[in-house]
Tab-separated table of C-alpha atoms and ligand atoms in Angstrom:
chain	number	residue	atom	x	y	z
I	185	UNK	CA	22.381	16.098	8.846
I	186	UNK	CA	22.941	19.717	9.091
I	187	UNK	CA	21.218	20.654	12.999
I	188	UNK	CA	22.166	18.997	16.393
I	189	UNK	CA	20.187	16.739	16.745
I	190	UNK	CA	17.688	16.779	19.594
I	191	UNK	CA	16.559	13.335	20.093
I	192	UNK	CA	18.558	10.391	20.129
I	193	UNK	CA	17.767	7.001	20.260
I	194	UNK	CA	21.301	4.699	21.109
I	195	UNK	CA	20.616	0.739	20.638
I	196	UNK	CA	23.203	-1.627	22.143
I	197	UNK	CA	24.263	-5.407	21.830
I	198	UNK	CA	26.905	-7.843	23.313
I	199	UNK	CA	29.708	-6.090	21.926
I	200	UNK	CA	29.148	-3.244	24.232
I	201	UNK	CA	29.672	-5.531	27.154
I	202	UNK	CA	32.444	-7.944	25.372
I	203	UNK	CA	35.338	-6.349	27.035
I	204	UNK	CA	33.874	-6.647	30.674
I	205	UNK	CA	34.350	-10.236	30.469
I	206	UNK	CA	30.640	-10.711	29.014
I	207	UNK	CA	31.332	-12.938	25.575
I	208	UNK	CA	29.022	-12.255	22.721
I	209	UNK	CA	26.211	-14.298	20.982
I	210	UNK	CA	27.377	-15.667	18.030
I	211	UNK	CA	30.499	-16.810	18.127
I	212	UNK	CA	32.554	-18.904	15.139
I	213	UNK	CA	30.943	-21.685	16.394
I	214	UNK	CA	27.449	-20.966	16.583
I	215	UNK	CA	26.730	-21.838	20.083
I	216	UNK	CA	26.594	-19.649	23.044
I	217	UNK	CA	29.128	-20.820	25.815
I	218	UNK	CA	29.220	-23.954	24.944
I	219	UNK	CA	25.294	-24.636	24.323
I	220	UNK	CA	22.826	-24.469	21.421
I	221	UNK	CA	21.402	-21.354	21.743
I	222	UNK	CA	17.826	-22.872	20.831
I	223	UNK	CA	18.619	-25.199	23.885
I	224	UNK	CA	18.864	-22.078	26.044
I	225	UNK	CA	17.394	-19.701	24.709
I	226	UNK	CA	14.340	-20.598	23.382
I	227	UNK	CA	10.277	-21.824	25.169
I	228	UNK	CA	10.974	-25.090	23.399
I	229	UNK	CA	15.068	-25.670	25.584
I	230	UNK	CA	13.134	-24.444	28.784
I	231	UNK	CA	9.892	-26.768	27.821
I	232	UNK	CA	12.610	-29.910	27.076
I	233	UNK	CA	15.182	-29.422	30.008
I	234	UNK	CA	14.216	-26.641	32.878
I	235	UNK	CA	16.989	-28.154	34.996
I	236	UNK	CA	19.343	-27.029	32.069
I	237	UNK	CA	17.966	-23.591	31.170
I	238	UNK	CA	17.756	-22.567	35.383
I	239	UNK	CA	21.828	-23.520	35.656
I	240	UNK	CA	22.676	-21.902	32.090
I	241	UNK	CA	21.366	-18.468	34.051
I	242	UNK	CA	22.663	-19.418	37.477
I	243	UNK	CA	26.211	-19.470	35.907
I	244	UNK	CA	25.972	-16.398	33.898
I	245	UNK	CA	24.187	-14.319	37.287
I	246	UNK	CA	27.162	-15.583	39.419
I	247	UNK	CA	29.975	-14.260	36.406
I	248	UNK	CA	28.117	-11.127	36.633
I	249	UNK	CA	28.957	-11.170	40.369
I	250	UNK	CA	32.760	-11.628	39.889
I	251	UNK	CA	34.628	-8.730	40.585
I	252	UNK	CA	36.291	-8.176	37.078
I	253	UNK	CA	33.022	-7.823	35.209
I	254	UNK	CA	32.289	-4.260	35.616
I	255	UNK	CA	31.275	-1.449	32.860
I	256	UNK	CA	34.328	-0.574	30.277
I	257	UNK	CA	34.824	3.159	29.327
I	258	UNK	CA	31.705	2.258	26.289
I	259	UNK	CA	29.357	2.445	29.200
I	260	UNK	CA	30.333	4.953	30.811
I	261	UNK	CA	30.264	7.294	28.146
I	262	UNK	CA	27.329	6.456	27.227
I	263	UNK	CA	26.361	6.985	30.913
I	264	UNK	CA	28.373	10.490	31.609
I	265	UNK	CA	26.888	11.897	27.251
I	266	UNK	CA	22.519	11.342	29.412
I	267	UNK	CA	23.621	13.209	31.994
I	268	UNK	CA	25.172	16.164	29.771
I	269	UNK	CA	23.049	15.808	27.070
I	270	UNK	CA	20.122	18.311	27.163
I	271	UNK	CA	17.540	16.885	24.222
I	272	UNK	CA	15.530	13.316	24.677
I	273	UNK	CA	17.657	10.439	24.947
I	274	UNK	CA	16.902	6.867	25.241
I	275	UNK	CA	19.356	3.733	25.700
I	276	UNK	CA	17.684	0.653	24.237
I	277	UNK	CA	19.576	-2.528	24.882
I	278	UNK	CA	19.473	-5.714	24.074
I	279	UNK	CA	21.734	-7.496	26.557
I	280	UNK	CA	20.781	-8.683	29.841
I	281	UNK	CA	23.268	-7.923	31.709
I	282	UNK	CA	23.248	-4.926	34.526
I	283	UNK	CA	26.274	-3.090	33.285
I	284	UNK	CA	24.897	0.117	31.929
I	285	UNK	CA	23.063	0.579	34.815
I	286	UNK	CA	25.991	0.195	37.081
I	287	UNK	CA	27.828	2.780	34.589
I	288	UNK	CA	24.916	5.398	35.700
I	289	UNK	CA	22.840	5.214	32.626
I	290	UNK	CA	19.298	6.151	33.643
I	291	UNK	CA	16.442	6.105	30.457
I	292	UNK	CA	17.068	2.594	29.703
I	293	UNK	CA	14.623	-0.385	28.265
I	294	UNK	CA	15.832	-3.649	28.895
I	295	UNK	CA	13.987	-5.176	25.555
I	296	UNK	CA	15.075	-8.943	25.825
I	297	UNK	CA	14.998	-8.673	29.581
I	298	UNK	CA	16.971	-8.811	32.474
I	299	UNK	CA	19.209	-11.563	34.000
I	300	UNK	CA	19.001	-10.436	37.461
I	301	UNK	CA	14.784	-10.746	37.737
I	302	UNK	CA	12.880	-13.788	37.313
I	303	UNK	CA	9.210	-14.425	36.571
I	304	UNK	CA	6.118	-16.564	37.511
I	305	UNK	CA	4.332	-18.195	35.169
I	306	UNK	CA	1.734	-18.985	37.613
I	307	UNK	CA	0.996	-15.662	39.245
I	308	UNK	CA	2.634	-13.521	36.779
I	309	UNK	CA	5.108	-11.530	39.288
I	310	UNK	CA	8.267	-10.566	37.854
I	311	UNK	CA	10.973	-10.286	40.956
I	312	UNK	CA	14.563	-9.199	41.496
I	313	UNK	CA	16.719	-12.242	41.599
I	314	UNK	CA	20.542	-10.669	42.319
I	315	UNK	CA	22.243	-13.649	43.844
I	316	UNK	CA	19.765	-17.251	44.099
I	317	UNK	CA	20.356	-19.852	42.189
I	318	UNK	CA	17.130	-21.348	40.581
I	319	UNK	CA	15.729	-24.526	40.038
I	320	UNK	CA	12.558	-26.341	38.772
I	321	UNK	CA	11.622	-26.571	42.234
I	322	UNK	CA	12.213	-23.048	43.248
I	323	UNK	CA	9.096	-21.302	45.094
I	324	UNK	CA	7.846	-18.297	43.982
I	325	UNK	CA	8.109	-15.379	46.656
I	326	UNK	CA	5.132	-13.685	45.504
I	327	UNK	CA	2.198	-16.965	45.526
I	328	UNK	CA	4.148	-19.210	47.148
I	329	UNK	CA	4.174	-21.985	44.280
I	330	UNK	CA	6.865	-24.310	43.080
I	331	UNK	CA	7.235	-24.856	39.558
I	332	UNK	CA	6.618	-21.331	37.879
I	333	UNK	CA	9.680	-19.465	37.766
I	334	UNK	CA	11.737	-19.064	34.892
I	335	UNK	CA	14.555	-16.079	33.831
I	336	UNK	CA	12.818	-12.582	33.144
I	337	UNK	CA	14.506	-12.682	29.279
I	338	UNK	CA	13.084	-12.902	26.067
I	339	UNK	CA	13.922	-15.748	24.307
I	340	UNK	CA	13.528	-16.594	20.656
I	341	UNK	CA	9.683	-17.157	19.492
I	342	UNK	CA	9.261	-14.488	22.441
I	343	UNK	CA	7.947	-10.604	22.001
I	344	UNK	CA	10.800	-8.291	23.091
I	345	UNK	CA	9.584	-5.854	26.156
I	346	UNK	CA	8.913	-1.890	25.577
I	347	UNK	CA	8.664	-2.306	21.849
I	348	UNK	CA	5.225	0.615	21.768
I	349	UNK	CA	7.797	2.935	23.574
I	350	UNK	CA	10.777	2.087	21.679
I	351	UNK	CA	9.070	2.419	18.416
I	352	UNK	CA	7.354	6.016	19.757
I	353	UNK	CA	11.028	6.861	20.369
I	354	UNK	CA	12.331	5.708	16.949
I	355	UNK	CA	9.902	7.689	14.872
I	356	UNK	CA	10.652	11.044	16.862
I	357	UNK	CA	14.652	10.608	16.750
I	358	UNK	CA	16.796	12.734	14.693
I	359	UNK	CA	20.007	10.268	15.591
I	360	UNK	CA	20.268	6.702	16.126
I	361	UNK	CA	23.294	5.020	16.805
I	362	UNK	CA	23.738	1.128	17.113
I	363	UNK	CA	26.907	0.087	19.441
I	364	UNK	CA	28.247	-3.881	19.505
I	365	UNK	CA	25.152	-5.394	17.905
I	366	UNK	CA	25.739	-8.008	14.435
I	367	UNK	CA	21.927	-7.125	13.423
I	368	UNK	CA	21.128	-10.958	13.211
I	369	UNK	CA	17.831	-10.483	15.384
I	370	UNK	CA	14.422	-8.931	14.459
I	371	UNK	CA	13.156	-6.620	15.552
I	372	UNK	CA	16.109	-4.403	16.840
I	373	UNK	CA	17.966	-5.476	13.696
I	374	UNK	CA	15.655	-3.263	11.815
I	375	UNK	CA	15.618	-0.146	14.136
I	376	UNK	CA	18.021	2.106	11.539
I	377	UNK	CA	15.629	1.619	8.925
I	378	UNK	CA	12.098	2.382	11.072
I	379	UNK	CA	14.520	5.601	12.349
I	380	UNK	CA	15.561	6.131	8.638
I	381	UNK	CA	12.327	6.404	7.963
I	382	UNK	CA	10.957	9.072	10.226
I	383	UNK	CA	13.950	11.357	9.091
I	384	UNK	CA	16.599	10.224	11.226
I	385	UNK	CA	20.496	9.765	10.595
I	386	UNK	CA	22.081	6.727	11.456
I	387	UNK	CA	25.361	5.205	13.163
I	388	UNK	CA	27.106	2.497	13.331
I	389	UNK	CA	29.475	1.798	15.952
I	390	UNK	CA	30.788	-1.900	15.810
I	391	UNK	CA	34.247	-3.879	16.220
I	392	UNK	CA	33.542	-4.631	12.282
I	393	UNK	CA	30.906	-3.466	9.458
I	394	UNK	CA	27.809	-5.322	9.415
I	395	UNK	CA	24.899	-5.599	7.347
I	396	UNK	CA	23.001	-2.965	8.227
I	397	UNK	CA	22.709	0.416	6.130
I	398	UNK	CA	23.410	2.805	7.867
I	399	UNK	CA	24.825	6.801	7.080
I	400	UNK	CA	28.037	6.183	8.477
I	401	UNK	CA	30.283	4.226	10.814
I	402	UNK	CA	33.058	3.537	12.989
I	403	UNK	CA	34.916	0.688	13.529
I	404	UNK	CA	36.998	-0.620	16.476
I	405	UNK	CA	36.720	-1.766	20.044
I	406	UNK	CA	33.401	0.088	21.696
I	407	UNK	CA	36.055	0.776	24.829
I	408	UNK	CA	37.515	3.078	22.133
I	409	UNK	CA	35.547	4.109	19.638
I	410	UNK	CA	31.997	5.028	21.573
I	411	UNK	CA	34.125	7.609	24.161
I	412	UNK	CA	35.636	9.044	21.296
I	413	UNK	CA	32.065	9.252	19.144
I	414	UNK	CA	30.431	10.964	22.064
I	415	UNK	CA	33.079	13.203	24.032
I	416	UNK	CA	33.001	14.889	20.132
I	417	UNK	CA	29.413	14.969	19.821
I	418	UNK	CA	28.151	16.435	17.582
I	419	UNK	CA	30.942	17.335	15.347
I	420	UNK	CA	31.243	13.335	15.185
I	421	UNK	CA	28.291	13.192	12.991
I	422	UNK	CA	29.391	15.571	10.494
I	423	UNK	CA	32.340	13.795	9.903
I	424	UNK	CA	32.684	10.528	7.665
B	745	APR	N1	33.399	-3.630	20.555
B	745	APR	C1	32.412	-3.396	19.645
B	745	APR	N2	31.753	-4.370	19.011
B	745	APR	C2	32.084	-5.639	19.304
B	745	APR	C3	33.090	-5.971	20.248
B	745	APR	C4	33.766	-4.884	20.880
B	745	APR	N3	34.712	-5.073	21.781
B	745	APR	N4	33.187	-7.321	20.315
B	745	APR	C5	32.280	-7.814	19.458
B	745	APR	N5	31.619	-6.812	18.849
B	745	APR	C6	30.544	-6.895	17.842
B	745	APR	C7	30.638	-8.108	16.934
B	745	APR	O1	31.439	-7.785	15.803
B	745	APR	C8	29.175	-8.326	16.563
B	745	APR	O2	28.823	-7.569	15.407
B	745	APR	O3	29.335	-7.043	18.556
B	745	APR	C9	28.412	-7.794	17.779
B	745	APR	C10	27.818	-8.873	18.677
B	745	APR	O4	26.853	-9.592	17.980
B	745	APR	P1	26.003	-10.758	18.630
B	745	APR	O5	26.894	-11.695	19.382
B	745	APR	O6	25.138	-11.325	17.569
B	745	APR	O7	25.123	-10.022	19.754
B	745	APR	P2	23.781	-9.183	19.603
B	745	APR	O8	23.708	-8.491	18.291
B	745	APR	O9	23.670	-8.357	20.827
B	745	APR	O10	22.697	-10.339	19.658
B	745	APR	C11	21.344	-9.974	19.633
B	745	APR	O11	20.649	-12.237	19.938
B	745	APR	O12	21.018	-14.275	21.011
B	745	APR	C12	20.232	-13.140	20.963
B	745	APR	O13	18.890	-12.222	22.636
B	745	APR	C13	20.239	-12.389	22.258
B	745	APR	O14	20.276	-10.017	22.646
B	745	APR	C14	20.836	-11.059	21.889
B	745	APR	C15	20.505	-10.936	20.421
């Protein structure tokens, strides 16, 4: 890359959230706090056991409540680098949790949804949910029906959300940088190469290398190491 770039497209994952308390996806283990992930996160988990699925999300919306989750320094400077920046910018994230937008970030797409809204099946509303807890039996504020409601995410099998306006975005970037994601799910996990593709140079930031191929990298804990990418933007491209 040899100009500043002038449009940059950021893509985030659990490890941007993993030190506010948050844990990640896939952990040694393969299961996701203790469960299968196909058990709750997939049509088929919520189809077998709704009573399961509706307290798996109850739990995580109350830990997001808890006074120690907050955004770390990774949001907010991705947060404080949209409000100084003066080209196009767009935060694409994959977690569903509300912590960039309580660090002040403002262009963001939620693409596998949002814990804190929930959605009818029946009538097709999609509501803010900050605080109830949810069951099978839970009536819908907008028709009034019992038995529709289910988290506002996108869960395996499922179409992520935004994808025409994400895509738009990643064929007009001249930067994309992916923070705290392992690259294990399609399609985000192929963003680098669709933003390869239209020209663009592409970064890494992750607690370890992954797959992907990307132009260059860091590599450390995103408290530390997206500050320090940003507050030296953009001499932090042209450096290896
Ligand atoms: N700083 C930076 N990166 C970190 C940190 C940290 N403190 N801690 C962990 N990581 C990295 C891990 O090394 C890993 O590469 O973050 C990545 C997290 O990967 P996953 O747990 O697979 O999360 P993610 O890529 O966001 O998962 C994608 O999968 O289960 C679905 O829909 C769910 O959105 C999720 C999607």
């Amino acid at each position: 890359m040899s100009s500043i770039p002038r449009s940059i497209v950021v893509l985030t994952g659990a490890g941007v959230s993993a030190e506010s308390g948050i844990p990640t996806f896939r952990a040694a283990d393969g299961l996701w706090e203790e469960h299968r992930i196909e058990d709750v996160a997939s049509p088929e988990g919520f189809a077998r056991n709704p009573a399961l699925v509706h307290d798996f999300y109850n739990e995580r919306r109350r830990r997001l409540r808890q006074s120690d989750v907050r955004p770390n320094k990774g949001h907010l400077a991705l947060a404080e680098f949209e409000r100084k920046f003066r080209g196009e910018f767009l935060l694409v994230t994959q977690n569903i949790d509300d912590l960039h937008e309580r660090a002040g970030s403002r262009k963001l797409l939620h693409m596998h949804g949002e814990m804190l809204k929930i959605r009818c099946e029946l009538c097709g509303a999609v509501v803010e949910n900050r605080e109830a807890d949810i069951s099978p039996a839970s009536i819908c504020p907008c028709c009034h029906c019992a038995g529709g409601l289910r988290p506002h995410v996108v869960w395996f099998g499922e179409m992520p959300f935004h994808m025409d306006e994400i895509l738009t975005a990643l064929a007009a970037c001249d930067l994309f940088v992916s923070i705290g994601t392992s690259g294990n799910v399609y399609p985000a996990a192929d963003f680098h190469r669709t933003a390869k593709a239209a020209g663009a140079e592409t970064v890494e930031l992750n607690l370890e290398q992954t797959g992907g191929n990307f132009d260059r990298g860091r590599y450390g804990p995103a408290s530390e190491i997206v500050p320090a990418f940003f507050a030296n933007f953009p001499e932090s491209i042209f450096t290896r």
